[in-house]
Coordinates of C-alpha atoms and ligand atoms in Angstrom, one line a residue:
X52 CA 32.9 -5.2 -0.2
X53 CA 31.6 -8.7 -1.3
X54 CA 28.0 -9.3 -0.7
X55 CA 28.4 -12.0 2.0
X56 CA 30.8 -9.7 4.0
X57 CA 28.3 -6.8 4.1
X58 CA 25.6 -9.3 5.0
X59 CA 27.6 -10.4 8.1
X60 CA 28.1 -6.7 9.0
X61 CA 24.4 -6.1 8.8
X62 CA 23.4 -9.2 10.7
X63 CA 25.9 -8.1 13.4
X64 CA 24.6 -4.6 13.5
X65 CA 21.0 -5.8 13.6
X66 CA 21.8 -8.5 16.4
X67 CA 23.2 -5.8 18.7
X68 CA 19.9 -3.8 18.7
X69 CA 17.3 -3.9 21.4
X70 CA 14.3 -6.0 20.3
X71 CA 16.7 -8.0 18.3
X72 CA 14.9 -11.3 18.2
X73 CA 14.3 -12.3 14.7
X74 CA 11.0 -13.1 13.3
X75 CA 10.3 -15.4 10.4
X76 CA 10.1 -12.6 7.8
X77 CA 9.9 -15.2 4.9
X78 CA 6.8 -16.8 6.5
X79 CA 5.3 -13.3 7.1
X80 CA 6.0 -12.4 3.4
X81 CA 4.3 -15.6 2.2
X82 CA 1.3 -14.8 4.4
X83 CA 1.0 -11.2 3.2
X84 CA 0.6 -12.3 -0.3
X85 CA -2.2 -14.7 0.6
X86 CA -4.2 -11.7 1.9
X87 CA -4.6 -10.4 -1.7
X88 CA -6.4 -13.6 -2.7
X89 CA -8.9 -13.0 0.2
X90 CA -9.7 -9.6 -1.2
X91 CA -10.3 -10.7 -4.7
X92 CA -13.5 -9.7 -6.4
X93 CA -14.8 -11.4 -9.5
X94 CA -14.4 -15.0 -10.8
X95 CA -11.7 -16.8 -8.8
X96 CA -9.2 -19.0 -10.6
X97 CA -8.6 -22.7 -9.9
X98 CA -5.3 -21.6 -8.3
X99 CA -7.1 -19.7 -5.6
X100 CA -5.5 -20.8 -2.2
X101 CA -7.9 -18.8 0.1
X102 CA -10.7 -21.4 0.0
X103 CA -13.2 -19.7 2.1
X104 CA -13.8 -17.1 -0.6
X105 CA -15.8 -17.8 -3.8
X106 CA -17.0 -15.9 -7.0
X107 CA -18.6 -12.6 -6.3
X108 CA -19.8 -9.4 -8.1
X109 CA -19.9 -11.1 -11.4
X110 CA -22.2 -8.4 -12.8
X111 CA -20.1 -5.4 -11.9
X112 CA -20.5 -2.9 -14.8
X113 CA -23.4 -4.7 -16.5
X114 CA -25.7 -1.8 -16.1
X115 CA -23.1 0.6 -17.5
X116 CA -22.4 -1.9 -20.4
X117 CA -18.7 -2.2 -19.3
X118 CA -17.0 -5.3 -18.0
X119 CA -15.9 -4.4 -14.5
X120 CA -15.5 -7.9 -13.1
X121 CA -12.5 -8.4 -10.9
X122 CA -10.2 -6.2 -8.9
X123 CA -10.0 -5.9 -5.2
X124 CA -12.3 -5.0 -2.4
X125 CA -10.3 -2.4 -0.4
X126 CA -11.0 -3.4 3.1
X127 CA -13.6 -5.0 5.3
X128 CA -16.4 -4.0 3.0
X129 CA -17.3 -4.9 -0.6
X130 CA -16.8 -1.7 -2.4
X131 CA -14.1 -1.4 -5.2
X132 CA -12.5 2.0 -4.6
X133 CA -10.3 2.9 -7.5
X134 CA -7.9 5.3 -5.8
X135 CA -6.7 3.1 -3.0
X136 CA -6.8 0.0 -5.3
X137 CA -4.4 1.7 -7.7
X138 CA -2.2 2.9 -4.9
X139 CA -2.1 -0.7 -3.6
X140 CA -0.8 -1.9 -7.0
X141 CA 1.8 0.9 -7.1
X142 CA 3.1 -0.1 -3.7
X143 CA 3.1 -3.8 -4.7
X144 CA 5.0 -2.9 -7.9
X145 CA 7.3 -0.8 -6.0
X146 CA 8.1 -3.6 -3.7
X147 CA 8.8 -5.9 -6.7
X148 CA 10.8 -3.2 -8.6
X149 CA 13.2 -2.8 -5.6
X150 CA 13.0 -6.3 -4.0
X151 CA 12.1 -8.7 -6.8
X152 CA 15.2 -10.7 -6.3
X153 CA 14.5 -11.0 -2.5
X154 CA 10.9 -11.9 -3.0
X155 CA 12.0 -14.5 -5.6
X156 CA 14.7 -15.7 -3.1
X157 CA 11.8 -16.4 -0.7
X158 CA 10.0 -18.3 -3.4
X159 CA 7.2 -15.8 -3.6
X160 CA 7.8 -13.9 -6.8
X161 CA 5.0 -15.7 -8.8
X162 CA 2.6 -14.9 -5.9
X163 CA 3.6 -11.3 -6.0
X164 CA 3.2 -11.0 -9.8
X165 CA -0.2 -12.6 -9.5
X166 CA -1.3 -10.1 -6.9
X167 CA -0.2 -7.2 -9.2
X168 CA -1.8 -8.7 -12.2
X169 CA -5.2 -9.2 -10.5
X170 CA -5.1 -5.4 -10.2
X171 CA -3.7 -4.5 -13.6
X172 CA -6.0 -6.8 -15.5
X173 CA -9.0 -4.9 -13.8
X174 CA -7.5 -1.5 -14.6
X175 CA -7.2 -2.5 -18.3
X176 CA -11.0 -3.2 -18.3
X177 CA -11.7 0.0 -16.3
X178 CA -10.0 2.1 -18.8
X179 CA -11.8 1.4 -22.1
X180 CA -11.2 4.8 -23.7
X181 CA -8.2 7.1 -23.4
X182 CA -10.2 9.6 -21.4
X183 CA -12.6 7.3 -19.5
X184 CA -11.7 5.5 -16.2
X185 CA -14.2 3.7 -14.2
X186 CA -13.1 4.6 -10.7
X187 CA -15.5 2.9 -8.2
X188 CA -18.1 0.1 -8.1
X189 CA -20.6 0.1 -5.3
X190 CA -20.8 2.9 -2.6
X191 CA -19.8 3.2 0.9
X192 CA -23.2 4.3 2.2
X193 CA -25.3 1.5 0.9
X194 CA -22.6 -1.1 1.5
X195 CA -22.1 -0.2 5.0
X196 CA -25.9 -0.5 5.8
X197 CA -25.4 -4.3 5.1
X198 CA -23.1 -7.0 6.7
X199 CA -22.9 -9.5 4.0
X200 CA -20.4 -11.9 2.4
X201 CA -19.3 -10.6 -1.0
X202 CA -20.7 -13.8 -2.4
X203 CA -24.2 -12.8 -1.1
X204 CA -24.1 -9.1 -1.9
X205 CA -27.4 -7.5 -2.6
X206 CA -26.3 -3.8 -2.4
X207 CA -26.0 -1.4 -5.2
X208 CA -23.2 -2.2 -7.7
X209 CA -23.5 1.1 -9.5
X210 CA -20.2 2.0 -11.3
X211 CA -18.8 5.5 -11.3
X212 CA -16.4 7.0 -13.9
X213 CA -14.3 10.1 -14.6
X214 CA -14.1 11.5 -18.1
X215 CA -13.4 14.8 -19.8
X216 CA -16.6 16.5 -18.4
X217 CA -16.1 14.9 -15.0
X218 CA -12.3 14.7 -14.5
X219 CA -10.5 12.9 -11.7
X220 CA -6.9 13.7 -11.8
X221 CA -6.0 11.8 -8.5
X222 CA -7.4 8.5 -9.7
X223 CA -6.3 8.8 -13.3
X224 CA -2.7 9.7 -12.1
X225 CA -2.5 7.1 -9.5
X226 CA -3.7 4.4 -12.0
X227 CA -1.2 5.7 -14.4
X228 CA 1.5 5.3 -11.6
X229 CA 0.3 1.7 -10.9
X230 CA 0.3 0.8 -14.6
X231 CA 3.8 2.4 -15.2
X232 CA 5.3 0.7 -12.1
X233 CA 3.7 -2.7 -13.0
X234 CA 5.1 -2.4 -16.6
X235 CA 8.5 -2.4 -15.0
X236 CA 7.6 -5.5 -13.1
X237 CA 6.6 -7.4 -16.2
X238 CA 9.1 -6.0 -18.7
X239 CA 11.2 -9.2 -18.7
X240 CA 8.7 -11.9 -18.0
X241 CA 5.8 -10.6 -20.1
X242 CA 7.1 -7.9 -22.5
X243 CA 3.8 -7.6 -24.5
X244 CA 1.7 -7.2 -21.4
X245 CA 4.2 -4.8 -20.1
X246 CA 3.9 -2.6 -23.3
X247 CA 0.1 -2.7 -22.9
X248 CA 0.3 -1.5 -19.4
X249 CA 2.6 1.3 -20.4
X250 CA 0.2 2.3 -23.1
X251 CA -2.6 2.6 -20.6
X252 CA -0.3 4.5 -18.2
X253 CA 0.7 7.0 -20.8
X254 CA -2.9 7.7 -21.7
X255 CA -4.1 7.9 -18.2
X256 CA -1.3 10.4 -17.2
X257 CA -2.2 12.5 -20.3
X258 CA -5.9 12.4 -19.3
X259 CA -5.3 13.3 -15.6
X260 CA -2.9 16.1 -16.5
X261 CA -4.9 17.6 -19.4
X262 CA -8.3 17.4 -17.8
X263 CA -7.6 18.6 -14.2
X264 CA -10.0 18.3 -11.5
X265 CA -10.5 16.7 -8.1
X266 CA -11.9 13.2 -8.3
X267 CA -14.0 13.5 -5.2
X268 CA -15.9 16.4 -6.8
X269 CA -16.7 14.3 -9.9
X270 CA -17.6 11.2 -7.8
X271 CA -19.2 12.8 -4.6
X272 CA -20.1 9.3 -3.2
X273 CA -16.4 8.7 -2.5
X274 CA -16.1 11.9 -0.3
X275 CA -16.9 10.2 3.0
X276 CA -14.5 7.4 2.5
X277 CA -11.6 8.3 0.2
X278 CA -11.6 12.1 -0.1
X279 CA -8.4 13.8 -1.4
X280 CA -7.1 16.2 1.2
X281 CA -3.8 16.9 -0.7
X282 CA -5.4 17.4 -4.1
X283 CA -4.0 15.9 -7.3
X284 CA -0.7 17.6 -7.8
X285 CA 1.2 14.9 -5.7
X286 CA -0.4 12.2 -7.9
X287 CA 0.6 13.9 -11.0
X288 CA 4.2 14.2 -9.9
X289 CA 4.2 10.6 -8.6
X290 CA 2.8 9.3 -11.9
X291 CA 5.3 11.4 -14.0
X292 CA 8.2 10.0 -11.9
X293 CA 7.0 6.4 -12.3
X294 CA 6.5 6.9 -16.0
X295 CA 10.0 8.3 -16.2
X296 CA 11.3 5.2 -14.4
X297 CA 9.4 2.9 -16.7
X298 CA 10.3 4.7 -20.0
X299 CA 13.3 6.8 -19.5
X300 CA 11.5 9.4 -21.6
X301 CA 12.7 12.8 -20.6
X302 CA 9.3 14.3 -21.1
X303 CA 8.3 12.8 -17.8
X304 CA 11.4 13.8 -16.1
X305 CA 11.1 17.4 -17.3
X306 CA 7.5 17.5 -16.0
X307 CA 8.6 16.6 -12.5
X308 CA 11.5 19.1 -12.8
X309 CA 9.3 22.0 -14.3
X310 CA 6.4 21.4 -11.9
X311 CA 8.4 20.6 -8.9
X312 CA 7.9 23.9 -7.1
X313 CA 4.3 24.9 -8.3
X314 CA 2.9 21.4 -7.4
X315 CA 4.6 21.3 -4.0
X316 CA 7.0 18.6 -4.8
X317 CA 10.1 20.7 -3.9
X318 CA 8.4 22.8 -1.3
X319 CA 6.1 20.6 0.9
X320 CA 7.8 18.9 3.8
X321 CA 5.2 16.4 5.2
X322 CA 5.7 13.9 7.9
X323 CA 3.2 11.5 6.3
X324 CA 3.1 9.2 3.3
X325 CA -0.3 7.6 2.6
X326 CA -2.9 6.8 -0.2
X327 CA -3.8 10.5 -0.1
X328 CA -0.6 12.3 0.6
X329 CA 2.2 11.1 -1.5
X330 CA 4.8 13.8 -1.4
X331 CA 7.3 11.8 0.8
X332 CA 7.1 8.9 -1.6
X333 CA 7.6 10.9 -4.7
X334 CA 10.2 13.0 -3.2
X335 CA 12.2 9.9 -2.3
X336 CA 11.8 8.5 -5.8
X337 CA 13.0 11.9 -7.3
X338 CA 15.8 11.8 -4.8
X339 CA 17.0 8.4 -5.9
X340 CA 17.3 9.3 -9.6
X341 CA 20.8 9.4 -10.8
X342 CA 22.2 13.0 -11.2
X343 CA 25.0 12.3 -13.7
X344 CA 24.5 13.8 -17.2
X345 CA 21.9 16.4 -16.1
X346 CA 22.2 20.1 -16.2
X347 CA 23.1 22.2 -13.1
X348 CA 19.5 23.5 -12.8
X349 CA 18.0 20.0 -13.0
X350 CA 20.3 18.9 -10.3
X351 CA 19.4 21.8 -8.1
X352 CA 15.7 20.7 -8.4
X353 CA 16.6 17.1 -7.6
X354 CA 18.5 18.3 -4.5
X355 CA 15.5 20.3 -3.4
X356 CA 13.4 17.0 -3.8
X357 CA 16.0 15.2 -1.8
X358 CA 16.0 17.6 1.0
X359 CA 12.1 17.2 1.5
X360 CA 12.6 13.4 1.3
X361 CA 15.1 13.5 3.9
X362 CA 13.0 15.7 6.1
X363 CA 10.4 12.8 6.1
X364 CA 13.0 10.1 6.7
X365 CA 14.6 12.2 9.6
X366 CA 11.2 12.8 11.0
X367 CA 10.5 9.1 11.1
X368 CA 13.8 8.5 12.8
X369 CA 13.1 11.3 15.3
X370 CA 16.2 13.1 14.2
X371 CA 14.7 16.4 13.2
X372 CA 14.9 19.5 15.5
X373 CA 11.4 20.5 15.0
X374 CA 8.9 18.2 13.3
X375 CA 9.2 14.5 14.1
X376 CA 6.6 11.7 13.8
X377 CA 5.1 10.8 17.2
X378 CA 5.8 7.5 18.9
X379 CA 4.0 5.3 21.3
X380 CA 5.8 4.4 24.4
X381 CA 6.5 1.1 22.9
X382 CA 8.2 2.8 20.1
X383 CA 5.6 2.6 17.3
X384 CA 5.4 5.5 14.8
X385 CA 2.1 7.1 15.4
X386 CA 0.2 9.4 12.9
X387 CA -3.4 9.0 13.8
X388 CA -6.0 6.9 15.6
X389 CA -7.7 5.5 12.5
X390 CA -5.8 2.6 10.9
X391 CA -2.4 4.0 12.1
X392 CA -0.4 1.0 10.8
X393 CA -0.9 2.2 7.1
X394 CA 1.3 5.1 7.7
X395 CA 4.0 2.9 9.5
X396 CA 3.9 0.3 6.7
X397 CA 3.8 2.7 3.8
X398 CA 6.7 4.7 5.4
X399 CA 8.8 1.6 5.9
X400 CA 9.0 0.9 2.2
X401 CA 10.2 4.5 1.7
X402 CA 12.8 4.1 4.4
X403 CA 14.0 0.7 3.2
X404 CA 14.4 1.7 -0.4
X405 CA 16.2 4.9 0.7
X406 CA 18.6 3.0 2.9
X407 CA 19.6 0.9 0.0
X408 CA 20.1 4.0 -2.0
X409 CA 22.4 5.5 0.4
X410 CA 24.2 2.3 0.7
X411 CA 24.8 1.8 -3.0
X412 CA 25.7 5.4 -3.6
X413 CA 27.9 5.5 -0.5
X414 CA 26.1 8.5 1.0
X415 CA 24.7 9.0 4.4
X416 CA 21.8 11.1 5.7
X417 CA 22.3 14.5 7.5
X418 CA 19.5 15.1 9.9
X419 CA 19.5 18.1 12.4
X420 CA 20.4 15.7 15.2
X421 CA 23.2 14.1 13.4
X422 CA 24.5 11.9 10.5
X423 CA 22.7 8.7 10.0
X424 CA 24.0 5.7 8.0
X425 CA 22.0 3.4 5.7
X426 CA 22.3 0.5 8.3
X427 CA 20.8 2.7 11.0
X428 CA 17.8 3.3 8.8
X429 CA 17.5 -0.4 8.1
X430 CA 17.6 -1.2 11.9
X431 CA 14.9 1.2 12.5
X432 CA 12.9 -0.5 9.7
X433 CA 13.5 -3.8 11.5
X434 CA 12.4 -2.5 14.8
X435 CA 9.2 -1.1 13.5
X436 CA 8.6 -4.4 11.6
X437 CA 9.3 -6.4 14.6
X438 CA 6.7 -4.3 16.6
X439 CA 4.2 -5.1 14.0
X440 CA 5.1 -8.8 14.1
X441 CA 4.8 -9.2 17.9
X442 CA 7.7 -7.3 19.6
X443 CA 5.2 -4.9 21.3
X444 CA 3.6 -4.4 24.7
X445 CA 0.5 -6.4 23.8
X446 CA 2.5 -9.3 22.5
X447 CA 0.3 -9.4 19.4
X448 CA 1.2 -9.7 15.8
X449 CA -0.8 -7.1 13.9
X450 CA -0.2 -9.1 10.7
X451 CA -3.0 -11.6 10.9
X452 CA -2.0 -15.3 11.0
X453 CA 1.4 -14.8 12.5
X454 CA 1.6 -17.0 15.6
X455 CA 1.3 -17.3 18.5
X456 CA -1.0 -14.3 18.9
X457 CA -2.9 -12.1 16.4
X458 CA -6.3 -10.4 16.1
X459 CA -9.2 -12.9 15.9
X460 CA -12.0 -10.5 15.1
X461 CA -10.9 -8.5 12.2
X462 CA -13.6 -6.1 10.9
X463 CA -14.3 -7.9 7.7
X464 CA -17.6 -9.1 6.2
X465 CA -16.3 -12.2 4.4
X466 CA -13.9 -13.4 7.2
X467 CA -16.6 -13.0 9.9
X468 CA -19.1 -15.3 8.3
X469 CA -19.4 -19.0 7.5
X470 CA -17.4 -19.8 4.4
X471 CA -19.6 -19.9 1.2
X472 CA -18.2 -23.3 0.4
X473 CA -19.7 -24.7 3.8
X474 CA -23.0 -22.9 3.5
X475 CA -24.5 -21.4 0.4
X476 CA -27.6 -20.3 2.4
X477 CA -28.1 -16.7 1.6
X478 CA -27.3 -14.3 4.3
X479 CA -29.4 -11.1 4.0
X480 CA -28.4 -7.5 4.4
X481 CA -29.4 -7.1 8.1
X482 CA -29.3 -10.7 9.0
X483 CA -25.5 -10.6 8.8
X484 CA -25.3 -8.1 11.6
X485 CA -27.1 -10.5 13.9
X486 CA -25.6 -13.8 12.7
X487 CA -22.0 -12.5 12.3
X488 CA -21.0 -9.0 13.3
X489 CA -22.6 -9.1 16.7
X490 CA -21.2 -12.5 17.9
X491 CA -18.5 -12.5 20.4
X492 CA -16.7 -15.5 18.9
X493 CA -13.5 -15.2 16.7
X494 CA -14.1 -14.9 13.0
X495 CA -14.5 -18.4 11.4
X496 CA -12.0 -17.5 8.6
X497 CA -8.6 -16.3 9.3
X498 CA -7.7 -13.3 7.1
X499 CA -4.1 -14.4 6.7
X500 CA -1.7 -11.6 5.9
X501 CA -4.0 -8.7 6.7
X502 CA -2.4 -5.9 8.4
X503 CA -4.9 -4.4 10.8
X504 CA -5.2 -0.7 11.9
X505 CA -3.3 -1.5 15.0
X506 CA -2.9 -0.1 18.5
X507 CA -3.6 3.4 19.8
X508 CA -1.0 5.9 21.0
X509 CA -0.4 4.0 24.3
X510 CA 0.2 0.7 22.5
X511 CA -3.3 -0.6 23.5
X512 CA -5.3 -2.8 21.2
X513 CA -8.8 -4.2 21.6
X514 CA -9.7 -7.1 19.4
X515 CA -13.4 -6.4 18.6
X516 CA -15.1 -6.4 15.3
X517 CA -16.7 -3.2 16.3
X518 CA -13.4 -1.5 16.8
X519 CA -12.9 -0.9 13.2
X520 CA -10.4 2.0 13.8
X521 CA -8.0 -0.8 15.0
X522 CA -9.3 -4.2 13.7
X523 CA -9.9 -3.3 10.0
X524 CA -7.3 -4.0 7.4
X525 CA -6.8 -2.5 4.0
X526 CA -5.0 -3.7 0.9
X527 CA -2.5 -0.8 0.9
X528 CA -1.4 -1.7 4.5
X529 CA 0.0 -4.9 3.5
X530 CA 1.1 -4.0 0.0
X531 CA 4.2 -1.9 1.0
X532 CA 5.1 -4.5 3.7
X533 CA 5.8 -7.0 0.9
X534 CA 9.1 -5.3 -0.1
X535 CA 10.1 -4.6 3.4
X536 CA 9.6 -8.3 4.6
X537 CA 11.6 -9.5 1.5
X538 CA 14.5 -7.2 2.4
X539 CA 14.5 -8.1 6.0
X540 CA 14.2 -11.9 5.3
X541 CA 17.6 -11.6 3.2
X542 CA 19.5 -9.7 5.8
X543 CA 18.2 -11.4 8.9
X544 CA 17.6 -15.1 8.3
X545 CA 15.2 -16.3 10.8
X546 CA 16.3 -17.6 14.2
X547 CA 13.0 -18.8 15.6
X548 CA 9.4 -17.9 14.9
X549 CA 7.6 -19.3 18.0
X550 CA 9.4 -17.9 21.0
X551 CA 8.3 -14.5 21.3
X552 CA 8.7 -14.2 25.1
X553 CA 10.9 -11.2 24.7
X554 CA 7.9 -9.3 23.3
X555 CA 6.5 -8.7 26.8
X556 CA 9.6 -7.0 28.3
Ligands
NAG55 C1 7.9 10.6 -24.8 O1 6.7 10.8 -24.2 C2 5.9 11.8 -24.9 C3 4.6 11.9 -24.2 O2 3.9 10.6 -24.1 C4 5.7 11.3 -26.4 O3 5.0 12.3 -27.1 C5 7.1 11.2 -27.1 O4 7.0 10.7 -28.3 C6 7.9 10.2 -26.2 N1 9.3 10.1 -26.8 C7 9.9 9.0 -27.1 C8 11.3 9.2 -27.5 O5 9.3 8.0 -26.9
NAG56 C1 14.8 18.0 9.3 O1 15.9 17.3 8.8 C2 16.1 17.4 7.4 C3 17.3 16.7 7.0 O2 18.5 17.2 7.5 C4 16.3 19.0 7.0 O3 16.4 19.1 5.7 C5 15.1 19.7 7.5 O4 15.3 21.1 7.4 C6 14.8 19.4 9.0 N1 13.5 20.1 9.3 C7 13.1 20.4 10.5 C8 11.9 21.1 10.5 O5 13.7 20.2 11.5
NAG57 C1 19.4 21.3 16.3 O1 19.5 21.4 17.6 C2 20.7 21.3 18.2 C3 20.6 21.4 19.7 O2 19.8 22.4 20.1 C4 21.7 22.4 17.6 O3 23.0 22.3 18.2 C5 21.7 22.3 16.1 O4 22.5 23.3 15.6 C6 20.3 22.2 15.5 N1 20.4 22.0 14.1 C7 19.8 22.6 13.1 C8 20.1 22.2 11.8 O5 19.0 23.4 13.4
NAG58 C1 11.1 -19.2 25.2 O1 12.3 -18.7 25.7 C2 12.2 -18.5 27.1 C3 13.4 -17.9 27.7 O2 14.6 -18.3 26.8 C4 12.0 -20.0 27.7 O3 12.0 -20.0 29.1 C5 10.7 -20.6 27.2 O4 10.5 -21.8 27.6 C6 10.7 -20.6 25.6 N1 9.3 -20.8 25.1 C7 9.1 -21.7 24.1 C8 7.7 -21.8 23.7 O5 10.1 -22.2 23.4

């Protein structure tokens, strides 16, 4: 079928759905990429568009005699956490690998590549030797005692590493996945850089695999913030699959086949995909690998991966007989109270990519409750995305900056304070609480493109800086939305952005 014809079919299908108003996905995509500039640590370039931010943390790594300037703050605080930062870069890269053309069509490809490179440049510095990875700068406990702009930080900037004696397989493997996925992104435009990323990815995977250990035991200060509940076996499989996609080297494919069962890849069926628990994502990646030219045994294992990936997708679609993902009365997927939208956003990228896979391979999905076509998965993705952008009982866009209504009190130190450009007067550790956190007024800086934690199980949302379960945003919330928005922008050209009267129905 010619592309324009299938486009018409999709638009017709989407137009016939409830909540079928169209949002300006292209605009949301542009905004989502701005968010990564607001989260930058280090020396900001001249091209920096988010002007309320300035240079910060320019001495990171100095005490440890390693240059750790750069990278991203993960959320509303000023810690650089390695595991979620790497996961963010993997998701951004996955978005570009699948939807680079669509992102380019929206005029945002350069911005997406910059957002990825800001992360990979940092990982190159953080990985100075094959078996050493600097996995964190600052710590949650001392950071959270203060409410300061990153430009004013006076908290500890101690850096933490994993190495042979203190291994950290989750963070080593996730960083390997990020570098491998990013190497695909840059393979045409920056081949030398791409090869460099691949070299780091190969070493990091070898390090994480050979020196196995939980990273939160080697870096105990991370335990309260990003502990690893699922262990490191999911990250090892995830990294192997990304390395295989990047290199086509069968060593990595065989790793995923041989360890599929013992690492839970072909046995765990989990209704969650997140920075910690990556089974659904890696199962989907395995399920989308071509099966031609492989042995019967290999294809049997790939089918086992596929059945678990499909369990996850059916669970999101509410089409399994037993386990499904809960939904709010307004229809939003609901996993847990704390930053629920991360699970929605991360899942939507899996669903979008899988929908395209089914489409191109002319397959459909067989859930307990019936057969599902690729377009139904995509319509579901659209409905969840529309909920995020304002088609919800609160009539609020949870992607900050999307008019007419969005959270004004995001739990974010930098956004809550006067811009450094306007006042370089130092704001002390405790002073920030009184001057900025405790105010009732909206944040002076709009954290455009941030996807906040979002509403509760009953679609309720309270816009307060203290309500951090709902008003804090994280880099990995927005990262996966980049691909989803690019896809929706292509299939459902915008009708109107401003009129969202439907959202209150
Ligand atoms: C495949 O990867 C393995 C592990 O990194 C390496 O030893 C081997 O040389 C690679 N093979 C090819 C053909 O590049
Ligand atoms: C859910 O649906 C998938 C896809 O058909 C199937 O493989 C799985 O067994 C089902 N699981 C449950 C628990 O219902
Ligand atoms: C799911 O439940 C329906 C209705 O109870 C039943 O007809 C169907 O056989 C079940 N499917 C599976 C795969 O268990
Ligand atoms: C939005 O649409 C409704 C119903 O079509 C209309 O009454 C209202 O005036 C529109 N609002 C704006 C801001 O265009």
